[in-house]
PDB file of C-alpha atoms in Angstrom:
ATOM      1  CA  UNK A 256      18.799 -20.845  -5.612  1.00  0.00           C
ATOM      2  CA  UNK A 257      16.286 -18.974  -3.587  1.00  0.00           C
ATOM      3  CA  UNK A 258      16.346 -17.637  -0.047  1.00  0.00           C
ATOM      4  CA  UNK A 259      13.000 -17.016   1.623  1.00  0.00           C
ATOM      5  CA  UNK A 260      12.947 -14.913   4.758  1.00  0.00           C
ATOM      6  CA  UNK A 261       9.873 -14.371   6.904  1.00  0.00           C
ATOM      7  CA  UNK A 262      10.220 -11.564   9.435  1.00  0.00           C
ATOM      8  CA  UNK A 263       7.600 -11.249  12.160  1.00  0.00           C
ATOM      9  CA  UNK A 264       7.274  -9.006  15.205  1.00  0.00           C
ATOM     10  CA  UNK A 265       8.203 -10.811  18.420  1.00  0.00           C
ATOM     11  CA  UNK A 266       5.154 -12.012  20.345  1.00  0.00           C
ATOM     12  CA  UNK A 267       5.740  -9.494  23.140  1.00  0.00           C
ATOM     13  CA  UNK A 268       5.877  -6.550  20.730  1.00  0.00           C
ATOM     14  CA  UNK A 269       2.666  -4.671  20.008  1.00  0.00           C
ATOM     15  CA  UNK A 270       1.646  -5.322  16.418  1.00  0.00           C
ATOM     16  CA  UNK A 271      -0.745  -2.573  15.289  1.00  0.00           C
ATOM     17  CA  UNK A 272      -0.934  -3.890  11.702  1.00  0.00           C
ATOM     18  CA  UNK A 273      -1.927  -7.307  12.991  1.00  0.00           C
ATOM     19  CA  UNK A 274      -4.524  -5.783  15.286  1.00  0.00           C
ATOM     20  CA  UNK A 275      -5.970  -3.780  12.396  1.00  0.00           C
ATOM     21  CA  UNK A 276      -6.267  -6.861  10.180  1.00  0.00           C
ATOM     22  CA  UNK A 277      -7.831  -8.787  13.083  1.00  0.00           C
ATOM     23  CA  UNK A 278     -10.434  -6.059  13.619  1.00  0.00           C
ATOM     24  CA  UNK A 279     -11.121  -5.855   9.883  1.00  0.00           C
ATOM     25  CA  UNK A 280     -11.669  -9.618   9.635  1.00  0.00           C
ATOM     26  CA  UNK A 281     -14.083  -9.541  12.574  1.00  0.00           C
ATOM     27  CA  UNK A 282     -15.862  -6.553  11.135  1.00  0.00           C
ATOM     28  CA  UNK A 283     -16.307  -8.374   7.811  1.00  0.00           C
ATOM     29  CA  UNK A 284     -17.917 -11.289   9.604  1.00  0.00           C
ATOM     30  CA  UNK A 285     -15.031 -13.745   9.803  1.00  0.00           C
ATOM     31  CA  UNK A 286     -15.464 -15.533  13.107  1.00  0.00           C
ATOM     32  CA  UNK A 287     -12.943 -17.642  14.956  1.00  0.00           C
ATOM     33  CA  UNK A 288     -10.016 -15.271  14.457  1.00  0.00           C
ATOM     34  CA  UNK A 289      -7.868 -15.467  17.586  1.00  0.00           C
ATOM     35  CA  UNK A 290      -4.941 -13.328  16.561  1.00  0.00           C
ATOM     36  CA  UNK A 291      -3.156 -11.886  13.563  1.00  0.00           C
ATOM     37  CA  UNK A 292       0.528 -11.159  13.080  1.00  0.00           C
ATOM     38  CA  UNK A 293       1.736  -9.120  10.153  1.00  0.00           C
ATOM     39  CA  UNK A 294       5.327  -9.302   9.034  1.00  0.00           C
ATOM     40  CA  UNK A 295       7.563  -9.024   6.017  1.00  0.00           C
ATOM     41  CA  UNK A 296       8.489 -11.548   3.396  1.00  0.00           C
ATOM     42  CA  UNK A 297      11.723 -11.277   1.441  1.00  0.00           C
ATOM     43  CA  UNK A 298      12.616 -13.581  -1.435  1.00  0.00           C
ATOM     44  CA  UNK A 299      16.169 -13.417  -2.746  1.00  0.00           C
ATOM     45  CA  UNK A 300      17.152 -15.005  -6.067  1.00  0.00           C
ATOM     46  CA  UNK A 301      20.722 -16.208  -5.794  1.00  0.00           C
ATOM     47  CA  UNK A 302      23.357 -17.625  -8.095  1.00  0.00           C
ATOM     48  CA  UNK A 303      23.873 -21.345  -7.434  1.00  0.00           C
ATOM     49  CA  UNK A 304      26.525 -22.151  -4.875  1.00  0.00           C
ATOM     50  CA  UNK A 305      27.247 -24.113  -1.749  1.00  0.00           C
ATOM     51  CA  UNK A 306      23.974 -24.240   0.181  1.00  0.00           C
ATOM     52  CA  UNK A 307      25.530 -24.014   3.647  1.00  0.00           C
ATOM     53  CA  UNK A 308      27.772 -21.124   2.675  1.00  0.00           C
ATOM     54  CA  UNK A 309      24.848 -19.247   1.124  1.00  0.00           C
ATOM     55  CA  UNK A 310      22.742 -19.923   4.229  1.00  0.00           C
ATOM     56  CA  UNK A 311      25.450 -18.506   6.454  1.00  0.00           C
ATOM     57  CA  UNK A 312      25.767 -15.330   4.396  1.00  0.00           C
ATOM     58  CA  UNK A 313      22.035 -14.709   4.082  1.00  0.00           C
ATOM     59  CA  UNK A 314      21.505 -15.514   7.763  1.00  0.00           C
ATOM     60  CA  UNK A 315      24.093 -12.870   8.618  1.00  0.00           C
ATOM     61  CA  UNK A 316      22.379 -10.348   6.325  1.00  0.00           C
ATOM     62  CA  UNK A 317      18.969 -11.169   7.813  1.00  0.00           C
ATOM     63  CA  UNK A 318      20.290 -10.711  11.318  1.00  0.00           C
ATOM     64  CA  UNK A 319      22.353  -7.625  10.602  1.00  0.00           C
ATOM     65  CA  UNK A 320      20.131  -5.483   8.482  1.00  0.00           C
ATOM     66  CA  UNK A 321      17.110  -7.170   6.964  1.00  0.00           C
ATOM     67  CA  UNK A 322      15.468  -7.607  10.373  1.00  0.00           C
ATOM     68  CA  UNK A 323      15.614  -5.740  13.633  1.00  0.00           C
ATOM     69  CA  UNK A 324      16.543  -8.478  16.145  1.00  0.00           C
ATOM     70  CA  UNK A 325      15.395  -6.359  19.084  1.00  0.00           C
ATOM     71  CA  UNK A 326      11.753  -6.474  18.060  1.00  0.00           C
ATOM     72  CA  UNK A 327      11.588  -9.047  15.255  1.00  0.00           C
ATOM     73  CA  UNK A 328      12.163 -12.745  14.700  1.00  0.00           C
ATOM     74  CA  UNK A 329      13.002 -14.256  11.339  1.00  0.00           C
ATOM     75  CA  UNK A 330      12.879 -17.646   9.669  1.00  0.00           C
ATOM     76  CA  UNK A 331      15.229 -18.396   6.820  1.00  0.00           C
ATOM     77  CA  UNK A 332      14.756 -21.090   4.227  1.00  0.00           C
ATOM     78  CA  UNK A 333      17.134 -21.864   1.357  1.00  0.00           C
ATOM     79  CA  UNK A 334      15.745 -23.711  -1.654  1.00  0.00           C
TER      80      UNK A 334
ATOM     81  CA  UNK B  42      -5.272 -23.750  13.372  1.00  0.00           C
ATOM     82  CA  UNK B  43      -3.094 -21.302  11.577  1.00  0.00           C
ATOM     83  CA  UNK B  44      -3.374 -19.594   8.209  1.00  0.00           C
ATOM     84  CA  UNK B  45      -0.193 -18.297   6.636  1.00  0.00           C
ATOM     85  CA  UNK B  46      -0.470 -15.877   3.756  1.00  0.00           C
ATOM     86  CA  UNK B  47       2.458 -14.646   1.716  1.00  0.00           C
ATOM     87  CA  UNK B  48       1.680 -11.655  -0.480  1.00  0.00           C
ATOM     88  CA  UNK B  49       4.213 -10.655  -3.135  1.00  0.00           C
ATOM     89  CA  UNK B  50       4.163  -8.055  -5.904  1.00  0.00           C
ATOM     90  CA  UNK B  51       3.502  -9.602  -9.314  1.00  0.00           C
ATOM     91  CA  UNK B  52       6.685 -10.108 -11.310  1.00  0.00           C
ATOM     92  CA  UNK B  53       5.716  -7.414 -13.830  1.00  0.00           C
ATOM     93  CA  UNK B  54       5.142  -4.799 -11.122  1.00  0.00           C
ATOM     94  CA  UNK B  55       8.019  -2.535 -10.152  1.00  0.00           C
ATOM     95  CA  UNK B  56       9.163  -3.436  -6.631  1.00  0.00           C
ATOM     96  CA  UNK B  57      11.122  -0.500  -5.182  1.00  0.00           C
ATOM     97  CA  UNK B  58      11.544  -2.178  -1.774  1.00  0.00           C
ATOM     98  CA  UNK B  59      13.035  -5.243  -3.421  1.00  0.00           C
ATOM     99  CA  UNK B  60      15.348  -3.105  -5.547  1.00  0.00           C
ATOM    100  CA  UNK B  61      16.484  -1.235  -2.428  1.00  0.00           C
ATOM    101  CA  UNK B  62      17.271  -4.463  -0.569  1.00  0.00           C
ATOM    102  CA  UNK B  63      19.072  -5.795  -3.655  1.00  0.00           C
ATOM    103  CA  UNK B  64      21.234  -2.672  -3.865  1.00  0.00           C
ATOM    104  CA  UNK B  65      21.927  -2.783  -0.129  1.00  0.00           C
ATOM    105  CA  UNK B  66      23.034  -6.429  -0.306  1.00  0.00           C
ATOM    106  CA  UNK B  67      25.373  -5.667  -3.190  1.00  0.00           C
ATOM    107  CA  UNK B  68      26.711  -2.630  -1.426  1.00  0.00           C
ATOM    108  CA  UNK B  69      27.443  -4.719   1.688  1.00  0.00           C
ATOM    109  CA  UNK B  70      29.482  -7.126  -0.409  1.00  0.00           C
ATOM    110  CA  UNK B  71      26.968  -9.946  -0.894  1.00  0.00           C
ATOM    111  CA  UNK B  72      27.651 -11.284  -4.369  1.00  0.00           C
ATOM    112  CA  UNK B  73      25.444 -13.528  -6.469  1.00  0.00           C
ATOM    113  CA  UNK B  74      22.197 -11.690  -5.725  1.00  0.00           C
ATOM    114  CA  UNK B  75      20.082 -11.867  -8.882  1.00  0.00           C
ATOM    115  CA  UNK B  76      16.880 -10.312  -7.634  1.00  0.00           C
ATOM    116  CA  UNK B  77      14.918  -9.494  -4.506  1.00  0.00           C
ATOM    117  CA  UNK B  78      11.170  -9.384  -3.991  1.00  0.00           C
ATOM    118  CA  UNK B  79       9.698  -7.886  -0.849  1.00  0.00           C
ATOM    119  CA  UNK B  80       6.179  -8.722   0.210  1.00  0.00           C
ATOM    120  CA  UNK B  81       3.949  -9.146   3.206  1.00  0.00           C
ATOM    121  CA  UNK B  82       3.442 -12.051   5.516  1.00  0.00           C
ATOM    122  CA  UNK B  83       0.207 -12.489   7.465  1.00  0.00           C
ATOM    123  CA  UNK B  84      -0.288 -15.212  10.057  1.00  0.00           C
ATOM    124  CA  UNK B  85      -3.814 -15.727  11.355  1.00  0.00           C
ATOM    125  CA  UNK B  86      -4.519 -17.812  14.473  1.00  0.00           C
ATOM    126  CA  UNK B  87      -7.878 -19.502  14.046  1.00  0.00           C
ATOM    127  CA  UNK B  88     -10.250 -21.543  16.146  1.00  0.00           C
ATOM    128  CA  UNK B  89     -10.198 -25.186  15.057  1.00  0.00           C
ATOM    129  CA  UNK B  90     -12.716 -26.102  12.404  1.00  0.00           C
ATOM    130  CA  UNK B  91     -13.174 -27.777   9.081  1.00  0.00           C
ATOM    131  CA  UNK B  92      -9.931 -27.207   7.168  1.00  0.00           C
ATOM    132  CA  UNK B  93     -11.523 -26.825   3.733  1.00  0.00           C
ATOM    133  CA  UNK B  94     -14.163 -24.424   5.001  1.00  0.00           C
ATOM    134  CA  UNK B  95     -11.545 -22.325   6.771  1.00  0.00           C
ATOM    135  CA  UNK B  96      -9.382 -22.329   3.644  1.00  0.00           C
ATOM    136  CA  UNK B  97     -12.303 -21.101   1.554  1.00  0.00           C
ATOM    137  CA  UNK B  98     -13.066 -18.250   3.954  1.00  0.00           C
ATOM    138  CA  UNK B  99      -9.470 -17.119   4.360  1.00  0.00           C
ATOM    139  CA  UNK B 100      -8.859 -17.420   0.628  1.00  0.00           C
ATOM    140  CA  UNK B 101     -11.821 -15.118   0.052  1.00  0.00           C
ATOM    141  CA  UNK B 102     -10.486 -12.639   2.627  1.00  0.00           C
ATOM    142  CA  UNK B 103      -7.003 -12.763   1.082  1.00  0.00           C
ATOM    143  CA  UNK B 104      -8.405 -12.125  -2.372  1.00  0.00           C
ATOM    144  CA  UNK B 105     -10.913  -9.470  -1.323  1.00  0.00           C
ATOM    145  CA  UNK B 106      -9.015  -7.281   1.045  1.00  0.00           C
ATOM    146  CA  UNK B 107      -5.756  -8.648   2.392  1.00  0.00           C
ATOM    147  CA  UNK B 108      -4.095  -8.460  -1.010  1.00  0.00           C
ATOM    148  CA  UNK B 109      -4.554  -6.271  -4.047  1.00  0.00           C
ATOM    149  CA  UNK B 110      -5.074  -8.809  -6.850  1.00  0.00           C
ATOM    150  CA  UNK B 111      -4.297  -6.219  -9.527  1.00  0.00           C
ATOM    151  CA  UNK B 112      -0.660  -5.904  -8.493  1.00  0.00           C
ATOM    152  CA  UNK B 113      -0.086  -8.724  -5.989  1.00  0.00           C
ATOM    153  CA  UNK B 114      -0.098 -12.504  -5.867  1.00  0.00           C
ATOM    154  CA  UNK B 115      -0.680 -14.492  -2.719  1.00  0.00           C
ATOM    155  CA  UNK B 116      -0.034 -17.983  -1.440  1.00  0.00           C
ATOM    156  CA  UNK B 117      -2.221 -19.391   1.300  1.00  0.00           C
ATOM    157  CA  UNK B 118      -1.322 -22.272   3.576  1.00  0.00           C
ATOM    158  CA  UNK B 119      -3.541 -23.695   6.314  1.00  0.00           C
ATOM    159  CA  UNK B 120      -1.864 -25.636   9.105  1.00  0.00           C
TER     160      UNK B 120
END
Protein backbone atom coordinates (compact mmCIF):
# COMPACT_ATOMS: atom_id res chain seq x y z
CA UNK A 1 0.00 0.00 0.00
CA UNK A 2 1.06 3.51 -0.69
CA UNK A 3 0.01 6.83 0.79
CA UNK A 4 0.60 9.93 -1.31
CA UNK A 5 0.40 13.29 0.39
CA UNK A 6 0.57 16.61 -1.43
CA UNK A 7 1.11 19.60 0.85
CA UNK A 8 0.64 23.08 -0.59
CA UNK A 9 0.68 26.55 0.94
CA UNK A 10 -2.83 27.94 1.45
CA UNK A 11 -3.85 30.36 -1.30
CA UNK A 12 -3.75 33.33 1.08
CA UNK A 13 -0.20 32.56 2.21
CA UNK A 14 2.67 34.22 0.37
CA UNK A 15 4.58 31.58 -1.57
CA UNK A 16 8.07 32.90 -2.36
CA UNK A 17 9.20 29.60 -3.95
CA UNK A 18 6.21 29.68 -6.28
CA UNK A 19 6.88 33.30 -7.16
CA UNK A 20 10.52 32.49 -7.92
CA UNK A 21 9.57 29.61 -10.23
CA UNK A 22 6.96 31.84 -11.92
CA UNK A 23 9.55 34.56 -12.55
CA UNK A 24 12.07 32.00 -13.80
CA UNK A 25 9.56 30.51 -16.25
CA UNK A 26 8.72 33.97 -17.60
CA UNK A 27 12.37 34.86 -17.83
CA UNK A 28 13.05 31.69 -19.84
CA UNK A 29 10.35 32.65 -22.31
CA UNK A 30 7.46 30.49 -21.14
CA UNK A 31 4.36 32.57 -21.74
CA UNK A 32 0.89 32.03 -20.35
CA UNK A 33 2.01 31.27 -16.80
CA UNK A 34 -0.63 32.69 -14.47
CA UNK A 35 0.62 31.42 -11.15
CA UNK A 36 2.84 28.82 -9.55
CA UNK A 37 2.47 27.06 -6.22
CA UNK A 38 5.29 25.03 -4.77
CA UNK A 39 4.63 22.43 -2.12
CA UNK A 40 5.85 19.14 -0.76
CA UNK A 41 5.16 15.62 -1.84
CA UNK A 42 5.43 12.71 0.57
CA UNK A 43 5.07 9.09 -0.49
CA UNK A 44 4.79 6.50 2.27
CA UNK A 45 5.18 2.77 1.56
CA UNK A 46 2.97 0.87 3.96
CA UNK A 47 2.37 -2.72 4.93
CA UNK A 48 -0.98 -3.95 3.57
CA UNK A 49 -3.91 -3.47 5.88
CA UNK A 50 -7.42 -2.12 6.12
CA UNK A 51 -7.56 0.84 3.75
CA UNK A 52 -9.88 2.97 5.88
CA UNK A 53 -7.88 2.36 9.03
CA UNK A 54 -4.63 3.23 7.26
CA UNK A 55 -6.24 6.37 5.81
CA UNK A 56 -7.33 7.48 9.25
CA UNK A 57 -3.87 7.00 10.73
CA UNK A 58 -2.01 8.70 7.89
CA UNK A 59 -4.55 11.53 7.81
CA UNK A 60 -3.90 12.11 11.50
CA UNK A 61 -0.13 12.10 10.91
CA UNK A 62 -0.50 14.50 7.97
CA UNK A 63 -2.59 16.86 10.03
CA UNK A 64 -0.53 16.61 13.19
CA UNK A 65 3.02 16.82 12.02
CA UNK A 66 3.60 16.31 8.32
CA UNK A 67 1.85 19.57 7.45
CA UNK A 68 1.33 22.85 9.22
CA UNK A 69 -2.47 23.29 9.09
CA UNK A 70 -2.20 27.01 9.86
CA UNK A 71 -0.51 27.81 6.56
CA UNK A 72 -0.78 24.61 4.50
CA UNK A 73 -3.43 22.40 2.95
CA UNK A 74 -2.91 18.74 2.16
CA UNK A 75 -4.45 16.09 -0.05
CA UNK A 76 -4.14 12.46 0.91
CA UNK A 77 -4.52 9.53 -1.42
CA UNK A 78 -4.23 5.86 -0.45
CA UNK A 79 -3.44 3.35 -3.19
CA UNK B 1 -5.28 24.79 -17.49
CA UNK B 2 -3.11 23.38 -14.79
CA UNK B 3 0.20 21.54 -14.84
CA UNK B 4 1.04 19.37 -11.86
CA UNK B 5 4.60 18.21 -11.44
CA UNK B 6 5.75 15.77 -8.80
CA UNK B 7 9.51 15.60 -8.36
CA UNK B 8 10.97 12.76 -6.30
CA UNK B 9 14.53 11.65 -5.57
CA UNK B 10 15.54 8.62 -7.63
CA UNK B 11 15.27 5.39 -5.68
CA UNK B 12 19.06 4.94 -5.61
CA UNK B 13 19.65 8.41 -4.16
CA UNK B 14 19.87 8.79 -0.40
CA UNK B 15 16.79 10.69 0.82
CA UNK B 16 17.53 12.14 4.27
CA UNK B 17 14.18 13.96 4.46
CA UNK B 18 12.34 10.73 3.76
CA UNK B 19 14.41 8.87 6.34
CA UNK B 20 13.66 11.58 8.91
CA UNK B 21 9.91 11.38 8.28
CA UNK B 22 10.10 7.57 8.44
CA UNK B 23 11.86 7.70 11.80
CA UNK B 24 9.41 10.29 13.10
CA UNK B 25 6.41 8.16 12.09
CA UNK B 26 7.88 5.12 13.82
CA UNK B 27 8.72 7.15 16.88
CA UNK B 28 5.12 8.43 17.05
CA UNK B 29 3.85 4.86 17.06
CA UNK B 30 2.83 4.47 13.41
CA UNK B 31 3.60 0.86 12.56
CA UNK B 32 3.83 -0.71 9.12
CA UNK B 33 5.84 2.10 7.54
CA UNK B 34 8.21 0.50 5.03
CA UNK B 35 9.70 3.57 3.44
CA UNK B 36 9.15 7.28 2.90
CA UNK B 37 10.16 9.43 -0.05
CA UNK B 38 9.96 13.20 0.17
CA UNK B 39 9.86 15.30 -2.96
CA UNK B 40 8.55 18.51 -4.40
CA UNK B 41 5.20 19.39 -5.85
CA UNK B 42 4.80 22.22 -8.35
CA UNK B 43 1.43 23.39 -9.63
CA UNK B 44 1.44 25.81 -12.55
CA UNK B 45 -1.69 27.74 -13.56
CA UNK B 46 -1.63 28.24 -17.31
CA UNK B 47 -3.60 30.15 -19.89
CA UNK B 48 -5.73 27.78 -21.97
CA UNK B 49 -4.07 26.45 -25.08
CA UNK B 50 -3.27 23.35 -27.03
CA UNK B 51 -2.80 20.59 -24.44
CA UNK B 52 -0.02 18.75 -26.29
CA UNK B 53 1.91 21.94 -26.96
CA UNK B 54 1.62 23.00 -23.34
CA UNK B 55 2.71 19.54 -22.20
CA UNK B 56 5.78 19.72 -24.42
CA UNK B 57 6.79 23.13 -23.07
CA UNK B 58 6.24 22.28 -19.42
CA UNK B 59 7.96 18.92 -19.85
CA UNK B 60 10.99 20.75 -21.24
CA UNK B 61 10.94 23.20 -18.31
CA UNK B 62 10.60 20.34 -15.81
CA UNK B 63 13.52 18.50 -17.36
CA UNK B 64 15.73 21.56 -17.85
CA UNK B 65 15.39 23.46 -14.64
CA UNK B 66 12.54 22.49 -12.37
CA UNK B 67 14.09 19.12 -11.60
CA UNK B 68 17.63 17.82 -11.49
CA UNK B 69 17.50 14.80 -13.82
CA UNK B 70 20.73 13.39 -12.39
CA UNK B 71 19.20 12.68 -9.00
CA UNK B 72 15.45 13.25 -9.46
CA UNK B 73 12.55 11.80 -11.40
CA UNK B 74 9.43 13.75 -12.25
CA UNK B 75 5.87 13.04 -13.26
CA UNK B 76 3.94 15.63 -15.23
CA UNK B 77 0.18 15.84 -15.50
CA UNK B 78 -1.74 18.44 -17.50
CA UNK B 79 -5.35 19.09 -16.53
